Coordinates of C-alpha atoms in Angstrom, one line a residue:
M1 CA -83.2 226.5 262.4
N2 CA -82.6 227.8 259.0
L3 CA -79.1 227.7 259.1
I4 CA -78.7 224.1 260.5
Q5 CA -80.8 223.1 257.3
R6 CA -78.4 225.3 254.9
I7 CA -75.3 223.1 256.3
A8 CA -76.9 220.1 256.6
K9 CA -78.0 220.6 252.6
W10 CA -74.5 221.5 251.8
F11 CA -72.9 218.5 253.2
S12 CA -75.5 216.2 251.7
V13 CA -74.8 217.7 248.0
T14 CA -70.8 217.2 248.9
V15 CA -71.2 213.6 249.9
L16 CA -73.6 213.0 247.0
A17 CA -70.6 214.4 244.5
C18 CA -68.0 212.2 245.7
A19 CA -70.0 209.0 245.6
S20 CA -69.2 206.0 243.3
V21 CA -71.2 205.5 240.2
T22 CA -72.6 202.4 241.5
A23 CA -73.7 204.8 244.7
L24 CA -75.1 207.4 242.0
A25 CA -77.3 204.7 240.3
A26 CA -79.2 204.4 243.7
P27 CA -82.2 206.4 244.0
V28 CA -81.7 210.0 244.9
P29 CA -82.6 210.8 248.7
Q30 CA -84.9 214.0 249.2
D31 CA -83.6 217.0 251.2
P32 CA -83.0 216.1 254.5
I33 CA -85.4 217.9 257.1
N34 CA -83.4 217.5 260.4
L35 CA -79.9 216.1 261.5
D36 CA -81.8 212.9 261.9
E37 CA -82.7 212.4 258.4
L38 CA -79.3 213.6 257.6
L39 CA -77.7 211.0 259.9
Q40 CA -80.1 208.4 258.2
Q41 CA -79.4 209.1 254.8
L42 CA -75.3 209.0 255.4
Q43 CA -75.8 205.7 257.0
Q44 CA -77.9 204.4 253.5
G45 CA -75.3 205.9 251.6
K46 CA -72.4 204.1 252.8
F47 CA -74.2 200.7 252.8
S48 CA -74.6 201.3 249.1
Q49 CA -70.8 202.2 248.2
S50 CA -70.0 199.3 250.5
E51 CA -71.8 196.7 248.0
S52 CA -70.7 198.6 245.2
N53 CA -67.2 198.1 246.1
K54 CA -67.2 194.8 247.2
E55 CA -69.1 194.0 243.5
R56 CA -66.1 195.9 241.9
E57 CA -63.5 193.8 243.8
Q58 CA -65.0 190.5 242.7
R59 CA -65.0 191.3 239.1
F60 CA -61.2 192.5 239.3
R61 CA -60.2 188.9 241.0
E62 CA -62.1 187.2 238.5
K63 CA -59.7 189.1 235.4
E64 CA -56.5 188.5 237.3
Q65 CA -56.1 185.2 236.3
E66 CA -57.1 186.2 232.9
Q67 CA -54.3 188.9 233.1
K68 CA -51.9 186.6 234.5
A69 CA -52.2 184.0 231.4
M70 CA -51.7 187.2 228.9
L71 CA -49.0 187.9 230.4
A72 CA -47.4 184.6 230.4
D73 CA -48.3 184.4 226.5
A74 CA -46.5 187.8 225.8
I75 CA -43.6 186.6 227.7
A76 CA -43.6 183.8 226.0
E77 CA -43.8 185.3 222.7
R78 CA -40.8 187.7 223.3
N79 CA -38.5 184.8 224.6
R80 CA -39.3 182.7 221.2
L81 CA -38.7 186.0 219.3
E82 CA -35.2 186.5 220.7
Q83 CA -34.1 182.8 220.1
R84 CA -35.4 183.7 216.7
A85 CA -33.2 186.7 216.5
E86 CA -30.1 185.2 217.7
N87 CA -30.6 182.5 215.1
L88 CA -31.2 184.7 212.5
E89 CA -27.9 186.9 213.4
T90 CA -26.0 183.7 213.3
Q91 CA -27.2 182.6 210.1
F92 CA -26.3 186.2 208.7
E93 CA -22.8 186.0 209.7
Q94 CA -22.3 182.3 208.3
N95 CA -24.0 184.0 205.0
E96 CA -21.2 186.2 204.9
V97 CA -18.7 184.0 205.6
D98 CA -19.9 181.7 202.7
L99 CA -20.5 184.6 200.6
G100 CA -17.0 185.6 200.8
N101 CA -15.9 182.2 200.4
L102 CA -17.7 182.1 197.1
S103 CA -16.4 185.5 195.6
D104 CA -12.7 184.3 196.3
T105 CA -13.5 181.2 194.6
L106 CA -15.1 183.3 191.5
T107 CA -12.1 185.5 191.8
Q108 CA -9.8 182.4 191.3
R109 CA -11.5 181.1 188.7
M110 CA -12.2 184.1 186.6
G111 CA -8.6 184.8 186.7
S112 CA -7.5 186.9 183.8
L113 CA -11.1 187.0 182.4
K114 CA -11.9 189.4 185.0
E115 CA -10.2 192.4 183.6
L116 CA -11.7 191.3 179.9
F117 CA -15.0 191.3 181.2
G118 CA -14.5 194.8 182.9
V119 CA -13.3 196.0 179.9
L120 CA -16.2 194.4 177.7
Q121 CA -18.8 196.4 180.5
Q122 CA -16.8 199.7 179.7
V123 CA -16.7 199.2 176.1
A124 CA -20.7 198.3 176.2
N125 CA -21.2 201.6 178.0
D126 CA -18.8 203.9 175.9
A127 CA -20.6 202.3 172.8
S128 CA -24.0 202.8 174.0
S129 CA -23.3 206.7 174.8
N130 CA -22.0 206.9 171.4
F131 CA -24.9 205.5 169.8
N132 CA -27.5 207.8 171.7
N133 CA -25.8 211.0 169.8
S134 CA -25.0 208.8 166.7
V135 CA -27.5 209.4 163.6
I136 CA -27.0 206.0 162.8
S137 CA -29.3 205.1 165.6
A138 CA -32.1 206.8 163.3
Q139 CA -31.9 203.8 160.7
Y140 CA -31.4 201.2 163.4
P141 CA -33.0 202.1 166.5
G142 CA -32.8 200.1 169.7
R143 CA -29.0 199.6 169.8
A144 CA -28.1 201.8 172.6
D145 CA -31.0 200.0 174.8
Q146 CA -29.4 196.4 174.1
L147 CA -25.8 197.8 175.3
D148 CA -27.3 199.5 178.2
E149 CA -29.0 196.3 179.4
L150 CA -25.9 194.0 178.8
A151 CA -23.2 197.0 180.7
E152 CA -26.1 196.8 183.7
R153 CA -26.7 192.8 183.9
M154 CA -22.8 192.3 183.9
G155 CA -22.3 195.3 187.0
S156 CA -25.0 194.0 188.7
S157 CA -24.6 190.0 188.6
S158 CA -21.6 187.5 189.3
K159 CA -22.4 185.8 186.4
L160 CA -19.9 185.8 183.6
A161 CA -20.7 187.2 180.1
S162 CA -21.6 184.5 177.1
I163 CA -20.0 184.3 174.0
E164 CA -23.1 185.8 172.3
D165 CA -23.0 188.8 174.6
I166 CA -19.3 189.4 173.3
E167 CA -20.6 189.2 170.1
S168 CA -23.1 191.4 170.4
V169 CA -20.8 194.1 171.1
W170 CA -18.3 192.8 168.5
F171 CA -21.0 193.3 166.0
A172 CA -22.5 196.5 167.1
L173 CA -19.2 198.5 166.8
Q174 CA -18.4 196.8 163.4
Q175 CA -21.8 197.9 162.3
E176 CA -21.3 201.6 163.4
M177 CA -18.0 201.6 161.5
T178 CA -19.2 200.1 158.3
E179 CA -22.4 202.1 158.0
S180 CA -20.2 205.5 158.9
G181 CA -18.6 205.2 155.3
K182 CA -22.3 204.8 153.7
V183 CA -24.7 207.0 152.2
A184 CA -27.9 205.0 152.7
E185 CA -31.8 206.1 152.3
F186 CA -34.5 204.8 154.7
T187 CA -38.1 206.0 155.5
T188 CA -38.6 206.7 159.2
E189 CA -40.9 209.4 160.8
V190 CA -40.0 213.1 161.1
T191 CA -41.0 216.1 162.8
A192 CA -41.4 218.9 160.8
V193 CA -41.1 222.5 162.3
N194 CA -44.4 223.2 162.8
G195 CA -44.9 219.9 164.8
D196 CA -46.3 218.0 162.0
K197 CA -45.3 214.2 161.9
A198 CA -44.9 211.9 158.8
E199 CA -43.4 209.1 157.0
Q200 CA -40.5 210.4 154.9
D201 CA -37.5 209.2 153.0
V202 CA -34.4 210.0 154.6
V203 CA -30.7 210.2 153.3
R204 CA -28.0 209.5 155.8
V205 CA -24.5 210.7 154.9
G206 CA -22.4 208.3 156.9
A207 CA -22.3 209.1 160.7
F208 CA -22.5 212.8 159.8
N209 CA -25.6 214.3 158.5
L210 CA -29.7 213.4 157.7
V211 CA -31.3 215.2 154.9
S212 CA -35.0 215.0 153.3
G213 CA -36.6 217.1 151.2
G214 CA -33.8 219.5 150.4
K215 CA -33.5 219.9 154.2
Y216 CA -31.1 219.1 157.0
L217 CA -32.5 217.2 159.9
E218 CA -31.3 216.2 163.4
R219 CA -31.9 213.0 165.6
M220 CA -33.0 214.2 169.0
S221 CA -30.9 211.9 171.3
S222 CA -33.4 212.1 174.6
T223 CA -36.2 210.7 172.6
G224 CA -34.8 209.3 169.5
S225 CA -37.1 211.0 167.2
V226 CA -36.1 212.8 163.6
A227 CA -36.8 216.4 162.9
E228 CA -36.2 219.3 161.0
L229 CA -34.0 221.8 161.6
V230 CA -35.6 225.2 162.9
R231 CA -33.1 227.2 161.4
Q232 CA -31.9 225.7 157.8
P233 CA -28.3 226.9 156.5
S234 CA -28.1 229.3 153.4
G235 CA -29.1 228.1 149.8
R236 CA -25.9 226.8 148.9
Y237 CA -26.1 224.0 151.5
L238 CA -29.4 223.2 150.7
N239 CA -28.9 223.0 147.0
T240 CA -26.6 220.2 147.9
A241 CA -28.9 218.3 149.9
E242 CA -31.3 218.3 147.1
D243 CA -28.6 217.0 145.0
I244 CA -27.4 214.3 147.1
Q245 CA -31.0 212.8 147.5
Q246 CA -32.2 213.0 144.0
T247 CA -28.7 211.3 142.7
D248 CA -28.2 207.3 142.7
S249 CA -25.0 207.1 142.1
G250 CA -21.7 209.1 141.2
V251 CA -20.1 211.9 143.1
V252 CA -22.4 214.4 144.4
T253 CA -21.2 217.9 146.1
F254 CA -22.2 218.1 149.8
G255 CA -22.0 220.2 152.8
L256 CA -20.7 217.8 155.0
D257 CA -20.4 218.3 158.8
P258 CA -17.8 216.4 160.2
T259 CA -18.5 217.0 163.6
G260 CA -21.7 215.5 163.6
G261 CA -24.0 218.6 163.9
S262 CA -21.8 221.0 165.9
I263 CA -20.8 223.3 163.0
L264 CA -24.2 223.0 161.4
G265 CA -25.7 224.2 164.6
L266 CA -23.3 227.2 164.6
L267 CA -23.8 227.8 161.2
V268 CA -27.9 227.9 161.2
Q269 CA -27.6 230.0 164.7
A270 CA -25.7 232.7 162.1
P271 CA -28.3 235.7 161.6
S272 CA -29.2 236.1 157.8
L273 CA -29.0 239.6 155.7
G274 CA -32.5 240.5 156.7
E275 CA -31.9 239.8 160.3
R276 CA -28.9 241.5 160.3
I277 CA -30.4 244.8 158.5
D278 CA -33.3 244.4 161.4
Q279 CA -30.2 244.5 164.1
G280 CA -29.7 248.3 163.0
G281 CA -32.9 249.5 164.3
T282 CA -34.7 252.5 163.1
V283 CA -31.6 254.2 162.3
G284 CA -30.4 251.5 159.8
Y285 CA -33.5 251.4 158.1
I286 CA -33.5 255.2 157.6
I287 CA -29.7 254.9 156.5
L288 CA -31.1 252.1 154.0
A289 CA -34.2 254.4 152.9
L290 CA -31.5 257.2 152.1
G291 CA -29.4 254.9 150.0
A292 CA -32.4 253.5 147.7
I293 CA -33.1 257.3 147.1
G294 CA -30.0 258.2 146.3
L295 CA -29.7 254.9 143.7
L296 CA -33.0 256.2 142.4
F297 CA -31.5 259.6 141.8
A298 CA -27.9 258.5 140.5
L299 CA -29.7 256.2 138.3
E300 CA -31.8 258.9 136.6
R301 CA -28.5 260.7 136.3
F302 CA -26.6 258.1 134.7
V303 CA -29.5 257.8 132.3
S304 CA -30.0 261.4 131.5
L305 CA -26.4 262.1 131.1
M306 CA -25.9 259.0 129.1
L307 CA -28.7 260.2 126.4
L308 CA -27.5 263.9 126.7
G309 CA -24.3 262.7 125.9
N310 CA -25.1 260.7 122.8
K311 CA -27.3 263.7 121.8
V312 CA -24.2 266.2 122.1
K313 CA -22.4 263.6 120.2
R314 CA -24.3 264.0 117.7
Q315 CA -24.4 267.4 117.3
L316 CA -20.5 267.5 117.0
K317 CA -21.1 265.7 113.8
K318 CA -23.7 267.9 112.2
D319 CA -23.6 271.8 111.2
K320 CA -26.8 272.7 111.8
P321 CA -27.8 272.8 115.7
S322 CA -30.6 271.4 116.9
N323 CA -32.9 272.3 119.7
D324 CA -33.3 269.1 121.7
N325 CA -29.6 268.8 123.1
P326 CA -27.5 271.3 125.2
L327 CA -25.0 272.0 122.4
G328 CA -27.6 272.5 119.9
R329 CA -29.1 275.3 122.0
V330 CA -26.2 276.9 122.5
M331 CA -25.0 276.8 119.1
L332 CA -28.5 278.5 118.3
I333 CA -27.4 281.7 120.1
K334 CA -25.1 282.5 117.6
D335 CA -27.8 282.3 114.7
K336 CA -30.2 284.2 117.3
Y337 CA -27.9 287.1 117.4
P338 CA -25.8 287.5 114.1
Q339 CA -25.1 291.3 114.2
A340 CA -24.0 290.9 117.8
D341 CA -20.0 292.1 118.8
T342 CA -17.8 289.3 119.7
E343 CA -18.4 290.7 123.5
T344 CA -22.0 290.7 123.7
L345 CA -22.2 287.2 121.6
E346 CA -19.6 285.7 124.5
L347 CA -22.0 287.0 127.2
K348 CA -25.1 285.5 124.9
L349 CA -23.4 281.9 125.0
S350 CA -22.2 282.4 128.8
E351 CA -25.8 282.7 129.7
G352 CA -27.0 279.8 127.7
I353 CA -24.5 277.8 129.3
L354 CA -25.3 278.8 132.6
R355 CA -28.7 277.9 131.5
E356 CA -27.8 274.2 130.5
V357 CA -25.7 273.6 133.7
P358 CA -28.5 273.3 136.4
K359 CA -30.3 270.4 133.8
I360 CA -27.0 269.0 133.4
T361 CA -26.1 268.9 136.9
R362 CA -29.6 268.1 138.8
N363 CA -29.7 265.9 141.7
L364 CA -25.9 265.6 141.8
T365 CA -25.7 267.9 145.0
F366 CA -28.4 265.3 146.5
I367 CA -26.4 262.6 146.1
K368 CA -23.2 263.9 147.4
I369 CA -25.3 264.7 150.4
I370 CA -26.6 261.6 150.9
S371 CA -22.8 260.0 150.7
V372 CA -21.9 262.5 153.3
V373 CA -25.0 262.0 155.7
A374 CA -24.8 258.3 155.4
P375 CA -21.9 257.6 157.4
L376 CA -22.9 260.4 160.3
M377 CA -26.2 258.2 160.6
G378 CA -23.8 255.2 161.0
L379 CA -22.0 257.1 163.9
L380 CA -25.8 258.1 165.4
G381 CA -26.6 254.6 165.4
T382 CA -23.4 253.6 167.0
V383 CA -23.5 256.0 169.5
T384 CA -27.2 255.3 170.5
G385 CA -26.1 251.8 170.5
M386 CA -23.4 252.1 172.9
I387 CA -25.9 254.1 174.9
N388 CA -28.5 251.2 175.1
T389 CA -25.2 249.1 176.1
F390 CA -24.0 250.7 179.1
Q391 CA -27.8 251.0 180.3
A392 CA -27.8 247.3 180.0
I393 CA -24.6 247.0 182.4
T394 CA -25.8 249.8 184.8
L395 CA -29.0 248.1 185.4
F396 CA -27.6 243.9 185.1
G397 CA -23.9 244.0 185.4
T398 CA -21.7 242.3 183.2
G399 CA -22.7 238.7 183.9
D400 CA -24.8 238.1 181.1
P401 CA -23.5 239.0 177.8
K402 CA -26.9 238.7 175.7
L403 CA -28.0 241.7 177.5
M404 CA -25.4 243.8 176.2
A405 CA -25.5 242.0 172.5
G406 CA -28.6 244.1 171.1
G407 CA -27.0 247.5 172.1
I408 CA -23.4 246.2 170.2
S409 CA -25.2 244.3 167.4
Q410 CA -27.2 248.0 166.7
A411 CA -24.0 249.9 167.4
L412 CA -21.8 247.8 164.6
V413 CA -24.6 247.2 162.1
T414 CA -25.7 251.0 161.5
T415 CA -21.7 251.9 161.2
V416 CA -21.5 249.3 158.5
L417 CA -25.0 250.1 156.9
G418 CA -23.5 253.8 156.5
L419 CA -20.6 252.9 155.3
V420 CA -22.4 250.6 152.8
V421 CA -24.7 253.3 151.7
A422 CA -21.8 256.0 151.7
I423 CA -19.0 254.5 149.8
P424 CA -21.3 253.7 146.4
M425 CA -22.7 257.2 146.8
T426 CA -19.8 258.7 146.8
L427 CA -18.6 256.7 143.5
L428 CA -22.0 257.4 141.9
F429 CA -21.5 261.0 142.6
A430 CA -17.5 261.1 141.3
T431 CA -18.7 259.5 138.2
L432 CA -21.8 261.5 137.7
H433 CA -19.8 264.6 138.3
T434 CA -17.3 263.6 135.9
R435 CA -19.8 263.2 133.0
S436 CA -21.8 266.4 133.8
K437 CA -18.3 268.5 134.0
N438 CA -17.2 266.8 130.4
L439 CA -20.8 268.0 128.8
I440 CA -20.2 271.4 130.3
H441 CA -16.7 271.4 128.9
I442 CA -17.8 270.4 125.8
L443 CA -20.1 273.5 125.7
Q444 CA -17.8 275.8 127.0
E445 CA -15.2 274.6 124.1
Q446 CA -17.8 275.1 121.6
A447 CA -18.9 278.2 122.7
S448 CA -15.1 279.3 122.7
G449 CA -14.8 278.3 119.3
I450 CA -17.8 280.5 118.0
I451 CA -16.2 283.5 119.8
A452 CA -13.1 282.8 118.2
E453 CA -14.6 282.4 114.8
R454 CA -16.9 285.9 115.2
S455 CA -14.1 287.6 116.1
E456 CA -12.1 286.5 112.9
R457 CA -14.8 287.6 111.0
G458 CA -14.7 291.0 112.6
E459 CA -11.4 291.3 111.9

């Protein structure tokens, strides 16, 4: 009996799970106790499901007419749109035919003027490009925009250019030619190197340069603004910029750039003397330090030898020796040993001369050493710079010359600095050495005269 109840329970659950939504809405029967109750529950469920299906079928039949009406409306709308598409296509084809006929008519009516308007459009484009790069536009802004608008209108419209349009192009070209031969002054906003903007009086030299406050300016074609050059040319060019701004009439010397800024841009990129020295690096500064020390020693020796030479010349004109010069001190030896024989006196005079020689030739050896060491230091910097260059080539290749420029600059600059120091040091050493030799020669000559005089007395 238990097995039958379990089968009946499983069967009832299965039937209830497969029933429709309307059947599920009915009251849930209790679990059957026997087969009779199970049969009764099945009959009730079948009846409920049949009633639900009939209600659903009734609702579907009611909406069938509505669906048919909607379908009919959609078919009618499709047919209407298809007809409209055919009409539009026919109209488009007719418009293309009419447009072709009108274009032919326009071409026939324009005749030779079509080529004229094409040239006018090209001239407007070319003039606009030139005006964007011209410094005259700093005084007369907006010229290029007008020509661009004219060229665009002529290119995108079939309307012919008017006489006023042709005259505007002619006027712009004539203005450019006229202003290129003038030196004019006007006021405009200038951007300083630090970014500050201020109204300044600007002098325009034809179509070549702009100057203000003794400095060269440039016009930025991308923004139309005027700004100071980040780097200015050398002082002699800046002096001419001040002169032309301060002069109202007459002829003034001025550093003119006929290329409109190209040469000036290259000129300001050239490194200054300080920048070139800085390219020499540590070796370059050591060479310059040695040169400065050698120059100080040479200056000291030059002054000392000049003073000693003057004292020796004055001593030559006197009979009484003085102790304030080398020659006087050598001559005092004769008075110090009046009874000495010739050989002894000669030795004493030689000793006195040798005592004066270090004072006369002091620091000359150091100057000579600097004249020899300076080019060797330059060679050291050259080798170091070339090593850096080859290391850059090894790491990055030869595609970018700027990577090798630093090493090459150091190599060349140190060589130049070594020669710049060595050549003057060599000349100074030769000059000072000659002067010292002349003084020593005078001492030796006077000593020989004293010995000769003593020998004559001995005879």
